[in-house]
Coordinates of C-alpha atoms in Angstrom, one line a residue:
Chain I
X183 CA -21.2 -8.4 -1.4
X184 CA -20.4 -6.5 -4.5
X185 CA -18.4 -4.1 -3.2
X186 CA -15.9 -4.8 -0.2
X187 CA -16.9 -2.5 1.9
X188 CA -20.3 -3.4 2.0
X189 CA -18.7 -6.4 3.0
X190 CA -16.6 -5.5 5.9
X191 CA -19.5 -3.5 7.5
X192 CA -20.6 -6.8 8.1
X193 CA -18.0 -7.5 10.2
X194 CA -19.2 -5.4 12.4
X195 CA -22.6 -6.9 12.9
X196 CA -21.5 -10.4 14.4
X197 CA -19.7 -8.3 17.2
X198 CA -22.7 -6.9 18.5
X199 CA -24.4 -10.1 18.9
X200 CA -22.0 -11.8 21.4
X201 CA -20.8 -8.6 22.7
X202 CA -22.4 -9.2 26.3
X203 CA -19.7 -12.1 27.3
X204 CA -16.8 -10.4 25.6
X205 CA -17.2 -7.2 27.4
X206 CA -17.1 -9.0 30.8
X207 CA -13.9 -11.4 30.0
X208 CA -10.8 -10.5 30.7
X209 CA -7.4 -11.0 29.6
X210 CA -4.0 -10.2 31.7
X211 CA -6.4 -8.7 33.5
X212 CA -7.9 -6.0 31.2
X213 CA -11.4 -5.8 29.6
X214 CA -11.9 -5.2 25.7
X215 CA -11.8 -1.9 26.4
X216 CA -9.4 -1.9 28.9
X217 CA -7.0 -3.0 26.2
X218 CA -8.2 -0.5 23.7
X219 CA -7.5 2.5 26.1
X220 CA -4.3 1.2 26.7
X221 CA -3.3 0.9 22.9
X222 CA -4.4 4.4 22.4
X223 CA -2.4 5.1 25.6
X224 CA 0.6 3.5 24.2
X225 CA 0.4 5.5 20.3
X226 CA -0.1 9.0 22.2
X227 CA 2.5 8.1 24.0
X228 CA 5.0 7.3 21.1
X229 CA 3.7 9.5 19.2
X230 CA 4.8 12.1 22.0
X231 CA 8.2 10.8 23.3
X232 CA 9.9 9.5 20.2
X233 CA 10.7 13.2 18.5
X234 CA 11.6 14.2 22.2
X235 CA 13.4 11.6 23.2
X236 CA 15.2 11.0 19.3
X237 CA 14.0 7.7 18.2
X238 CA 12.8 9.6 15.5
X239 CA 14.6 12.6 14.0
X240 CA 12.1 15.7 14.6
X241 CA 12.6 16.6 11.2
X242 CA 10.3 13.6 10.4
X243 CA 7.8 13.5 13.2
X244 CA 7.3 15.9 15.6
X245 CA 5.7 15.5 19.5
X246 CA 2.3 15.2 19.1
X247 CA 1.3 18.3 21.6
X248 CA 2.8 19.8 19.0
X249 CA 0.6 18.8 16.2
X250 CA -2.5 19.5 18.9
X251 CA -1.4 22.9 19.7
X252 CA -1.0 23.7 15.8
X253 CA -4.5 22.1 15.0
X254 CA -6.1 24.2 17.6
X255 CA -4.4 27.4 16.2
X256 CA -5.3 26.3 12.5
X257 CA -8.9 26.3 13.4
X258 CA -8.7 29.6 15.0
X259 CA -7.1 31.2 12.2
X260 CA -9.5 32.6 9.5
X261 CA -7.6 32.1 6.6
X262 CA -7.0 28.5 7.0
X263 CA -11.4 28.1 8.0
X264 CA -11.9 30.1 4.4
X265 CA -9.5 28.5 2.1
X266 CA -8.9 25.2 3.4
X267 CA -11.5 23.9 5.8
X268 CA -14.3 25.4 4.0
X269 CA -13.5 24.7 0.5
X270 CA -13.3 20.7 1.7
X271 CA -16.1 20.7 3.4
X272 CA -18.3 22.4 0.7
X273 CA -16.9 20.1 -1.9
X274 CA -17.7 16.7 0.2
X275 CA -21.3 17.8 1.1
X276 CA -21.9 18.7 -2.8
X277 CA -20.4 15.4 -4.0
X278 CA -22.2 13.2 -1.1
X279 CA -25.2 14.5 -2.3
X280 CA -25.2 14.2 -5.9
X281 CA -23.6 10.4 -5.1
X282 CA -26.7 9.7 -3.0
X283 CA -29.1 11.1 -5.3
X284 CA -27.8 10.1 -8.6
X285 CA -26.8 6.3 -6.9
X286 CA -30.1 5.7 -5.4
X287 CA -32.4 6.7 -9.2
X288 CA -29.8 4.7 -10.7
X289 CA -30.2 1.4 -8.2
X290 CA -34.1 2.1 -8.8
X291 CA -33.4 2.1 -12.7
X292 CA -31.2 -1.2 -12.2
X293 CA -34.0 -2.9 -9.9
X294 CA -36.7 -2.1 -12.3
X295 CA -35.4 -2.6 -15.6
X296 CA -33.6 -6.2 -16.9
X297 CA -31.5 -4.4 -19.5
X298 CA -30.6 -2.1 -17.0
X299 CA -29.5 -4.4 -14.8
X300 CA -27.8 -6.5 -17.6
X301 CA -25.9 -3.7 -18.6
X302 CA -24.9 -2.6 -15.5
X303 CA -24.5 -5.4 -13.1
X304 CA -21.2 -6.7 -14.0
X305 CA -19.6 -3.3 -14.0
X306 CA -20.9 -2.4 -10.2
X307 CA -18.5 -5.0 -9.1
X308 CA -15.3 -4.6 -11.2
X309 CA -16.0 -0.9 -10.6
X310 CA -13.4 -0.4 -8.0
X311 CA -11.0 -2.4 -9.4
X312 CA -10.4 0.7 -11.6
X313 CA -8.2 3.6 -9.9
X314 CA -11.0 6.4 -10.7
X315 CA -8.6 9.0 -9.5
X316 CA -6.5 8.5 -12.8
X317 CA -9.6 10.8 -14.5
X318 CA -8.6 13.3 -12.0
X319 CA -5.8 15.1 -14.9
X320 CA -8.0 14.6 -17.4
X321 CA -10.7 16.8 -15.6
X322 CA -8.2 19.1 -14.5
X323 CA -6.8 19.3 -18.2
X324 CA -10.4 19.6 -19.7
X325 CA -11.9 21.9 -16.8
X326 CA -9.3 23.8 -15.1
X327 CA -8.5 23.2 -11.5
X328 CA -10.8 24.5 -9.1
X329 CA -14.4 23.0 -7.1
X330 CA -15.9 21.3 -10.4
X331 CA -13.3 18.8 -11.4
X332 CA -13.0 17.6 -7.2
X333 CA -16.7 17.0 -7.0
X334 CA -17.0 15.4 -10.2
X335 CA -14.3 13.1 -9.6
X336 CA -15.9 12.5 -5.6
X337 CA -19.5 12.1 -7.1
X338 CA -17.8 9.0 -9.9
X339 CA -16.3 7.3 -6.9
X340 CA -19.2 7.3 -4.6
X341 CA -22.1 6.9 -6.5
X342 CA -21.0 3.5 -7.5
X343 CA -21.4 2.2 -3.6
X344 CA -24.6 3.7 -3.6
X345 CA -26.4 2.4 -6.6
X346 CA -25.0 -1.2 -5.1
X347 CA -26.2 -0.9 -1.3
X348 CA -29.8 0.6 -3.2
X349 CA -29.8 -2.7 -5.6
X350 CA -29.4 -4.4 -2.8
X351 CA -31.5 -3.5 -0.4
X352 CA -34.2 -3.3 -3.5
X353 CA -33.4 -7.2 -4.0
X354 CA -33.8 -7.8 -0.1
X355 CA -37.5 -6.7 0.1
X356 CA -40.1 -9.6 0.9
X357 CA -42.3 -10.1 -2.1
X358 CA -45.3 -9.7 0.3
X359 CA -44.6 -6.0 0.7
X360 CA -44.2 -5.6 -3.0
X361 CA -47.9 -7.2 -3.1
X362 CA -49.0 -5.1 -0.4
X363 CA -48.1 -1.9 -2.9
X364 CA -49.7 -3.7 -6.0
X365 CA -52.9 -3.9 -3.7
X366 CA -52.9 -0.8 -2.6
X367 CA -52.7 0.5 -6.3
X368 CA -50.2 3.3 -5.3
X369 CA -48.5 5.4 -8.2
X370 CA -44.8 5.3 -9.3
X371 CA -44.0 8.1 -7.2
X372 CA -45.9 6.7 -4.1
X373 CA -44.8 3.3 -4.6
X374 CA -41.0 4.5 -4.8
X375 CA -41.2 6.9 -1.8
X376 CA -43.1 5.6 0.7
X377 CA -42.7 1.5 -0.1
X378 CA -39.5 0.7 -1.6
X379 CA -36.9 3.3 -0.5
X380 CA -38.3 2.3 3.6
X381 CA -38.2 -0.9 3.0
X382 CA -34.3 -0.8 1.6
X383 CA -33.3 1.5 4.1
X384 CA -31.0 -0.3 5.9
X385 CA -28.9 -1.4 2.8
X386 CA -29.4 2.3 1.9
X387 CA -27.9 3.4 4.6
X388 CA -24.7 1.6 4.7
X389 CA -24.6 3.1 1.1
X390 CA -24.8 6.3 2.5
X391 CA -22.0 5.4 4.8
X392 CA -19.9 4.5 2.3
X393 CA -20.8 7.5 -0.2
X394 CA -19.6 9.5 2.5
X395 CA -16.3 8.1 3.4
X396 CA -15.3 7.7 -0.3
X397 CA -16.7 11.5 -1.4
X398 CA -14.2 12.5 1.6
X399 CA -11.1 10.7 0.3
X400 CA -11.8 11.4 -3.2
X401 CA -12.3 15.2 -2.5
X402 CA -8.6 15.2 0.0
X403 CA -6.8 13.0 -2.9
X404 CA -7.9 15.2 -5.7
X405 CA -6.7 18.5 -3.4
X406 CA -3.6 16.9 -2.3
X407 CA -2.5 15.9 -5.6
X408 CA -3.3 19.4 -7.6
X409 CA -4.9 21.7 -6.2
X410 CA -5.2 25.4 -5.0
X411 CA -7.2 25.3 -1.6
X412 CA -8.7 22.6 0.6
X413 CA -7.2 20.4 3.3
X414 CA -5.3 18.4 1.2
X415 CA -4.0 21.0 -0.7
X416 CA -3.2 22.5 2.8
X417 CA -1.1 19.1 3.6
X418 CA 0.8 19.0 0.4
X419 CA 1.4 22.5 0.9
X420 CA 2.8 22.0 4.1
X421 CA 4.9 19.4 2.8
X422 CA 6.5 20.9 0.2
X423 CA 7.5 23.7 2.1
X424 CA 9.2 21.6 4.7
X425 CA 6.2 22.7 7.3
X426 CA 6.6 19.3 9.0
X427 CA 4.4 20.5 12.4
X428 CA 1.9 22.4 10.0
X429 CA 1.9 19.3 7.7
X430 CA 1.3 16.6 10.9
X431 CA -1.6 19.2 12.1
X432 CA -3.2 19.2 9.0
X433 CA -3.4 15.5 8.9
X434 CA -4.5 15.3 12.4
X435 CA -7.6 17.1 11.2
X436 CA -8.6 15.2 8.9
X437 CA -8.4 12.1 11.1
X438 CA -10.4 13.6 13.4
X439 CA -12.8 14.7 10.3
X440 CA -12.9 11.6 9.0
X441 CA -13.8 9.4 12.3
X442 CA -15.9 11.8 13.6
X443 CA -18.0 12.1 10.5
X444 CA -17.9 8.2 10.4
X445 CA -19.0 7.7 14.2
X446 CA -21.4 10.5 14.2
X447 CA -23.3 8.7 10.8
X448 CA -23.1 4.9 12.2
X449 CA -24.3 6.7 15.7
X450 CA -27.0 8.8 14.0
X451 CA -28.4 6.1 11.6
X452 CA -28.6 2.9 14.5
X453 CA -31.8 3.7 15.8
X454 CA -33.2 4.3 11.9
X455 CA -32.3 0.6 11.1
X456 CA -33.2 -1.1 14.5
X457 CA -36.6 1.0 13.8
X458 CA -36.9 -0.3 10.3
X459 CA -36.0 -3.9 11.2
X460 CA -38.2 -4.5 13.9
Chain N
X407 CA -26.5 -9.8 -6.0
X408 CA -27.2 -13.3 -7.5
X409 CA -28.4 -12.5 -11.2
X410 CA -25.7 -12.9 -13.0
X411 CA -26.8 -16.1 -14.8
X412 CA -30.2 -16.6 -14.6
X413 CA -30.6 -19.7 -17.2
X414 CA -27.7 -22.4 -16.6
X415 CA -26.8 -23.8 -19.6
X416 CA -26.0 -27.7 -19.6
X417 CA -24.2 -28.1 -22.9
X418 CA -21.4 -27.1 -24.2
X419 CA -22.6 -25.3 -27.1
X420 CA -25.3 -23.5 -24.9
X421 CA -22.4 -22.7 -22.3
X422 CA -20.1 -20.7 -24.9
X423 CA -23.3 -18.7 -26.1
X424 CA -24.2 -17.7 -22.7
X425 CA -20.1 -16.2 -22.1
X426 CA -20.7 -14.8 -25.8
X427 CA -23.9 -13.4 -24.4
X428 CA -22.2 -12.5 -20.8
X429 CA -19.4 -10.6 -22.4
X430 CA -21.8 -8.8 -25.0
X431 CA -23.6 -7.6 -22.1
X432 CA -20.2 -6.2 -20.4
X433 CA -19.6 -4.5 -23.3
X434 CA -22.2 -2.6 -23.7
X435 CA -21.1 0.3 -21.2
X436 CA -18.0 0.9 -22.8
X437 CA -19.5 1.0 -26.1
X438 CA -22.3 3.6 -24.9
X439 CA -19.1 5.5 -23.3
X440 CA -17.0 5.5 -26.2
X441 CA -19.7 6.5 -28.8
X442 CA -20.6 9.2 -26.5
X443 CA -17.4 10.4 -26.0
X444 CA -16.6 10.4 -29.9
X445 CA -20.2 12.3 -29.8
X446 CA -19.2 15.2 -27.9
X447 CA -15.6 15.4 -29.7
X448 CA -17.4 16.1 -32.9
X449 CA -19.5 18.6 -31.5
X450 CA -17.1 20.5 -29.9
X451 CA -14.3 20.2 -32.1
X452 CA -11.8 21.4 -30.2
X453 CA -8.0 21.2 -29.8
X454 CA -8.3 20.7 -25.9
X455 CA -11.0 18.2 -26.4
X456 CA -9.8 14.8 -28.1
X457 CA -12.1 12.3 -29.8
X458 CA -11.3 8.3 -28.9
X459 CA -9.5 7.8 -32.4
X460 CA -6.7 10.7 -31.3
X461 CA -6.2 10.0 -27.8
X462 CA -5.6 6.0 -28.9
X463 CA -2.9 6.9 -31.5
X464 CA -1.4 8.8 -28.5
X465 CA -1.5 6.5 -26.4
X466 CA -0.1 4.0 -29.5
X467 CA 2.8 7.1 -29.4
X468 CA 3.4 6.9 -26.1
X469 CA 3.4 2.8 -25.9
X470 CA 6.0 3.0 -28.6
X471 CA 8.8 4.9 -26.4
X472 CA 10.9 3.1 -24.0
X473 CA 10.3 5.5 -20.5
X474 CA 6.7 4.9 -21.0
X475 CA 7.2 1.2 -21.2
X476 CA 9.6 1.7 -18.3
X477 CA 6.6 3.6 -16.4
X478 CA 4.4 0.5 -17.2
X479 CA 6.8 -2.0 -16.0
X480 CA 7.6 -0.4 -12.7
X481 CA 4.3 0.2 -11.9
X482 CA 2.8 -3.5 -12.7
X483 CA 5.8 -4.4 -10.5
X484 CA 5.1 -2.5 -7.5
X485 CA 1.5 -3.7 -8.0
X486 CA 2.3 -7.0 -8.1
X487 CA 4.4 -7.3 -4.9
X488 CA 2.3 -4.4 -2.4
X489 CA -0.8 -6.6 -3.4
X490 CA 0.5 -10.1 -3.1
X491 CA 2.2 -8.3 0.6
X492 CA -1.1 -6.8 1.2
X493 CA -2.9 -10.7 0.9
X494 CA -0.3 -12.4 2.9
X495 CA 0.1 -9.7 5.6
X496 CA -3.4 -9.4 5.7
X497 CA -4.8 -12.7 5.6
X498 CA -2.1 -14.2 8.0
X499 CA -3.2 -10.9 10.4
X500 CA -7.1 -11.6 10.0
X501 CA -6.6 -15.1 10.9
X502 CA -4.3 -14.9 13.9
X503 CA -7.1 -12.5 15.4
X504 CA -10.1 -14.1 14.2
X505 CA -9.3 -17.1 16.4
X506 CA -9.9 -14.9 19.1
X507 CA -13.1 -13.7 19.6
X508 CA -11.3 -11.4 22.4
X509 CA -8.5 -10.3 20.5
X510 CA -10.6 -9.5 17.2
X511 CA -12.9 -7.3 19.4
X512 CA -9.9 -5.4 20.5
X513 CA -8.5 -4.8 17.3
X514 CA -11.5 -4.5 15.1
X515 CA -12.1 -0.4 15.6
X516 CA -8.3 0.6 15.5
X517 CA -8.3 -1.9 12.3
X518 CA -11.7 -0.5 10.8
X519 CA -10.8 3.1 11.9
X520 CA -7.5 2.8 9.2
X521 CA -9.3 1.4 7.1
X522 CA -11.9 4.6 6.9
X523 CA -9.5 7.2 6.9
X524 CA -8.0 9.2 4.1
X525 CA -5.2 7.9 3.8
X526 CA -3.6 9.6 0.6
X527 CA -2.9 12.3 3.3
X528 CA -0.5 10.2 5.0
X529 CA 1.7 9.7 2.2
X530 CA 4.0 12.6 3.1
X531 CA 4.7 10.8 6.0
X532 CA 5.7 8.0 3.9
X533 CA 8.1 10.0 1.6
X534 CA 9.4 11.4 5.3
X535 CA 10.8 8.3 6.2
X536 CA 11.4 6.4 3.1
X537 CA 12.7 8.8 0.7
X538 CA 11.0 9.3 -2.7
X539 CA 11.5 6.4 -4.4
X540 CA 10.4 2.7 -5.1
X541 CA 10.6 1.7 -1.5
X542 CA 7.9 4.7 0.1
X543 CA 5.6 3.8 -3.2
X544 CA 5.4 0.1 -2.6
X545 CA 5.0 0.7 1.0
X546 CA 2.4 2.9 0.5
X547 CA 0.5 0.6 -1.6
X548 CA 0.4 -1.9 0.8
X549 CA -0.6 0.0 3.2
X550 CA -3.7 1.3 1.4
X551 CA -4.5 -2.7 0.6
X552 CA -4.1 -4.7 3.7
X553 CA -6.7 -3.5 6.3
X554 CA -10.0 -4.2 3.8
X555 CA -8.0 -7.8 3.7
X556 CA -7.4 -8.2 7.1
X557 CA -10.9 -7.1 8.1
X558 CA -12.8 -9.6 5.9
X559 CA -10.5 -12.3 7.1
X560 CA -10.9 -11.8 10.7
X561 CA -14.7 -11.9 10.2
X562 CA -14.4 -14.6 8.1
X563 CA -12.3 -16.9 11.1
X564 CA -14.5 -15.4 13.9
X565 CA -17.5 -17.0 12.1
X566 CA -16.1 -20.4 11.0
X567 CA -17.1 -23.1 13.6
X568 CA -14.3 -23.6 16.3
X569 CA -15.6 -26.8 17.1
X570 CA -14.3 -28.4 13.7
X571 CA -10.6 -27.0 15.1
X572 CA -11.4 -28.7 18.4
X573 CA -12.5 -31.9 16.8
X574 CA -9.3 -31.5 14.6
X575 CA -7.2 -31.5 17.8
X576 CA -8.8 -34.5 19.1
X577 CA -8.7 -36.9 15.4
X578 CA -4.5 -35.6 15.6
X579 CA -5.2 -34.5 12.3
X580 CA -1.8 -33.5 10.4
X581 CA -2.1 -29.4 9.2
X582 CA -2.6 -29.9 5.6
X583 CA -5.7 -31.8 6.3
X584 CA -7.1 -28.7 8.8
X585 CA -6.2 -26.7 5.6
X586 CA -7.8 -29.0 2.9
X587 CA -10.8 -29.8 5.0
X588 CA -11.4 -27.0 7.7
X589 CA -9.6 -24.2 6.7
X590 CA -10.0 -23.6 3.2
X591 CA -13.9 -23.9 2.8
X592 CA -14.4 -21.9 5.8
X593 CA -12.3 -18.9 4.6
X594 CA -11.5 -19.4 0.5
X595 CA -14.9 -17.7 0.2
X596 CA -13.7 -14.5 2.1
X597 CA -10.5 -14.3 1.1
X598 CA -10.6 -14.6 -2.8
X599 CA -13.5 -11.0 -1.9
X600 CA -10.6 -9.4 0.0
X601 CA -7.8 -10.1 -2.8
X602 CA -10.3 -8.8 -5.4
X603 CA -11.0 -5.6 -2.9
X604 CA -7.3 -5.1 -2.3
X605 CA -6.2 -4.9 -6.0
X606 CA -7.8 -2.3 -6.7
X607 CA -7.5 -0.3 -3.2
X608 CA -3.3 -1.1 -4.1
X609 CA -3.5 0.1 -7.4
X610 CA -5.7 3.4 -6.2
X611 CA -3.0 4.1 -3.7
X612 CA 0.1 3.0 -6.3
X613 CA -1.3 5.9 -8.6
X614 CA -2.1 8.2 -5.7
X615 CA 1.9 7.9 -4.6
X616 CA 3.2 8.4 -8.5
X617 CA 0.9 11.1 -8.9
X618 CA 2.1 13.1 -6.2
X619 CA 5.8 12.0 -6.1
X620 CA 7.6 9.8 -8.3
X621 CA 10.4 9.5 -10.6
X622 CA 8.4 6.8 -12.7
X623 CA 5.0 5.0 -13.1
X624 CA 2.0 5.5 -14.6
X625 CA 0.6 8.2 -12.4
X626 CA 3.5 10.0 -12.9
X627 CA 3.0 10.1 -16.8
X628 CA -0.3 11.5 -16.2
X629 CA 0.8 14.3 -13.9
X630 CA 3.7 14.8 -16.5
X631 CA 1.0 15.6 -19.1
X632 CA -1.4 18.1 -16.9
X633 CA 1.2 20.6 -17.2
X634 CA 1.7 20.8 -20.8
X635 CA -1.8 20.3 -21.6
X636 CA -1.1 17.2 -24.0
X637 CA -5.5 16.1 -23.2
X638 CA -4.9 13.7 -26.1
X639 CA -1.8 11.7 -24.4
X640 CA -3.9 11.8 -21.0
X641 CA -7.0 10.5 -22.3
X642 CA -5.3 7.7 -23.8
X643 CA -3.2 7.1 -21.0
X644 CA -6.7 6.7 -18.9
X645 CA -7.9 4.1 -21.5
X646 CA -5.0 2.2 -20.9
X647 CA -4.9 2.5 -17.1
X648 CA -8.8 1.3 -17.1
X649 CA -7.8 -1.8 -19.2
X650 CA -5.0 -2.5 -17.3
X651 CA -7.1 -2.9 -14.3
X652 CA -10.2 -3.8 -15.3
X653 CA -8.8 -7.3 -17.0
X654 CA -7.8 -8.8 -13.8
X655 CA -10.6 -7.2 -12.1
X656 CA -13.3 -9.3 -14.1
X657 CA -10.9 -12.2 -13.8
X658 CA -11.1 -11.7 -9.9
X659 CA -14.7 -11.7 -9.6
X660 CA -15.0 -15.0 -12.0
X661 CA -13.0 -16.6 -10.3
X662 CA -14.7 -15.4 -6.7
X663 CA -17.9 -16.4 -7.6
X664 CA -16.6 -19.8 -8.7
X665 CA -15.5 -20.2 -5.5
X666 CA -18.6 -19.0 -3.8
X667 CA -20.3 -21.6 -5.7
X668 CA -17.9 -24.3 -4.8
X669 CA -18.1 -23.6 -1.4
X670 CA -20.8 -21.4 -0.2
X671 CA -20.4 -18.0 1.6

């Protein structure tokens, strides 16, 4: 509950538990489902007709085929892969990484040590209250622009979810496991890897969850703002140069990014944690 | 994470030395921070890297001159009313779905799917049809604020006990006393997390819009500074930024856990 995303993953969990009746009912006729197709039916839809038909003026939005048809020749075309697509992917996996590594010694540092924790602790939770990305200049100022200052910045806005969700899930272990290890007279390194970090895993992995999404906006905010390459550079780009389909495909892409990387992490880590808890 | 006070003191004297002892604690970081930074300064002596001292009389130059205050006004003001939007919008949202276990099922992955998206890259879209100005800023803010709010509040509603509403309906009871007794301890405790989440979500997205496009605001001071290279003015800037938002942000959480306390989560 420290940070509020940890806290609306758990809105997600009731859901699942009284899912069986609510996939069954009904309403005007349509299923849970049903309705969900329909309102992704509807935005396609809009998203299509509006520019053609001029409820919106196509120099603000334009048909959505459109957009589709430039995505698909954007990822076809070298130079965007090399100096957009790469660069952003690059600088998110680097950043997710240090975040997760740096986030989960730090949680184990907080769990472990009062002063630690004392110093720490009410920071973790009046962390996001601070716009990180206003360091973004400075780094630029003190490092140039380029790959070090984006993952830097990503890493700072991550890590702090992480450390949290480790903390947590540290807290949440039974004392009777944390016996077991004091009777089995296992080392530090032992005790850490094959005790602790198991038994927190599912906090853990929402962490992870988390790291990830925020590494991704942190690394597109930081490219669209000032930047040379990456996606969001791409986007601003696009933008200023009054590219509006270019500018719509590019942001298309990193929806689809964005979702896909969430869907295929909350798909890939379910069995894990049903593993874990039972 | 319940270890913020592990002794409760009783009296009044022992209450003020355990904030004096709270806020010690809180300060440490930013000491360790500050000393480090001064640290480094004096070991690199550089022109492009400021110590603390510099950057704050900076920052005391650039509080002095009437755009800058300008900046800071328009930007507290923008804050204030996409945040307070964001709670309202969001809240009133959350609640209408939440009272449908149906409805909230339907809406919860379009809702959580906005949420997770990068939404800085939208802001184009945003300038597109708003214009740069005041109106595509505040907008934006909101926007960046409101689905973590409406989220938590549609979780909260789902989970409250609908029987209470239903007994409600049968006792006649007038609709302050559904609020005072029903509606309030059921979802205070959710909704004082969301406004804490959302000020700082609105405040990320605020400087997110003013950094890219703005005529004024605080992110737009910042970006004014990259291209002259004035590190000095930006690092104090930063300092003041963090204050800004870290003031209300500890007086959020107090206040949240007060209310947890009161009324359970």
């Amino acid at each position: 509950m420290s940070t509020g995303p940890v806290a609306t993953e758990s809105a997600t969990t009731p859901l699942r538990k009284d899912k069986p009746e609510i996939v069954r009912e009904r309403r005007l006729g349509l299923t849970v489902r049903g309705w969900t197709i329909v309102g992704a039916l509807l935005t396609v839809l809009f998203l299509e007709l509006a520019p053609r038909l001029g409820l919106v003026d196509s120099f603000s939005l334009v048909p959505l085929s459109a957009m589709v048809m430039r995505a698909f020749g954007l990822l076809t075309d070298p130079e965007f892969l090399s100096q957009d697509l790469v660069p952003s992917l690059l600088s998110i996996l680097v950043a997710f990484i240090f975040a997760v590594v740096s986030g989960v010694l730090i949680g184990l540092l907080v769990w472990r040590f009062d002063w630690a924790r004392k110093t720490l602790d009410p920071w973790l939770a009046t962390y996001y209250a601070i716009p990180t990305f206003a360091l973004y200049p400075l780094l630029v100022a003190l490092l140039g622009i380029g790959f070090v200052p984006i993952v830097l910045l990503a890493t700072l806005f991550a890590v702090v979810a992480m450390i949290s969700s480790t903390v947590d899930g540290l807290d949440g272990i039974p004392r009777s496991v944390l016996r077991l290890a004091a009777v089995l007279q296992l080392d530090p390194f032992q005790r850490t890897f094959k005790v602790l970090l198991p038994a927190a895993l599912p906090q853990i992995s929402v962490g992870l969850r988390l790291a990830l999404s925020y590494s991704l906006i942190m690394v597109l905010a930081s490219e669209f703002v000032l930047s040379t390459s990456g996606l969001g550079h791409f986007i601003s780009n696009a933008y200023n140069d009054f590219a509006i389909t270019d500018m719509y495909a590019g942001v298309l892409l990193v929806f689809v990014l964005a979702l896909g990387l969430n869907f295929a992490f909350a798909a890939a880590l379910r069995p894990q944690s049903k593993r874990v808890l039972s | 994470m319940s270890l913020s006070t592990a002794v409760t003191p009783r009296t009044q004297a022992g209450r003020s030395r355990g904030v004096l002892a709270s806020i010690g604690w809180i300060l440490i970081l930013p000491a360790v921070i500050l000393i480090g930074w001064a640290i480094t300064a004096a070991t690199v002596d550089s022109l492009v890297f400021p110590g603390p001292l510099q950057s704050l009389a900076r920052l005391g130059e650039d509080l002095s001159e009437p755009g800058f205050r300008q900046s800071i006004v328009s930007t507290v003001t923008l804050l204030l009313a996409g945040w307070s939007l964001a709670v309202i919008v969001g809240t009133l949202v959350g609640f209408a779905l939440g009272l449908s276990n149906f409805w909230s099922a339907v809406f919860e992955t379009p809702l959580f799917a906005l949420y997770s998206i990068p939404k800085v890259t939208l802001y184009p879209v945003f300038l597109l049809f708003l214009g740069i100005g005041d109106a595509s800023r505040l907008t934006f803010a909101f926007f960046h604020g409101v689905f973590p709010i409406a989220l938590l509040v549609m979780a909260a509603t789902r989970s409250m006990d609908k029987n209470f509403l239903k007994l409600a309906d049968v006792l006649v009871l007038p609709w302050y006393t559904r609020l005072r007794l029903i509606l309030i301890p059921a979802l205070l405790p959710s909704i004082v997390t969301a406004v804490r989440i959302a000020f700082g979500l609105t405040l990320l997205g605020l400087i997110l819009a003013e950094m890219f496009s703005a005529q004024s605001g605080l992110g737009r001071e910042l970006v004014s500074n990259v291209a002259n290279v004035r590190v000095d003015h930006i690092a104090g800037q930063v300092v003041f930024i963090a204050i800004l938002a870290v003031i209300p942000g500890f007086a959020l959480r107090w206040g949240e856990k007060r209310i947890t306390r009161r009324y359970g989560s």
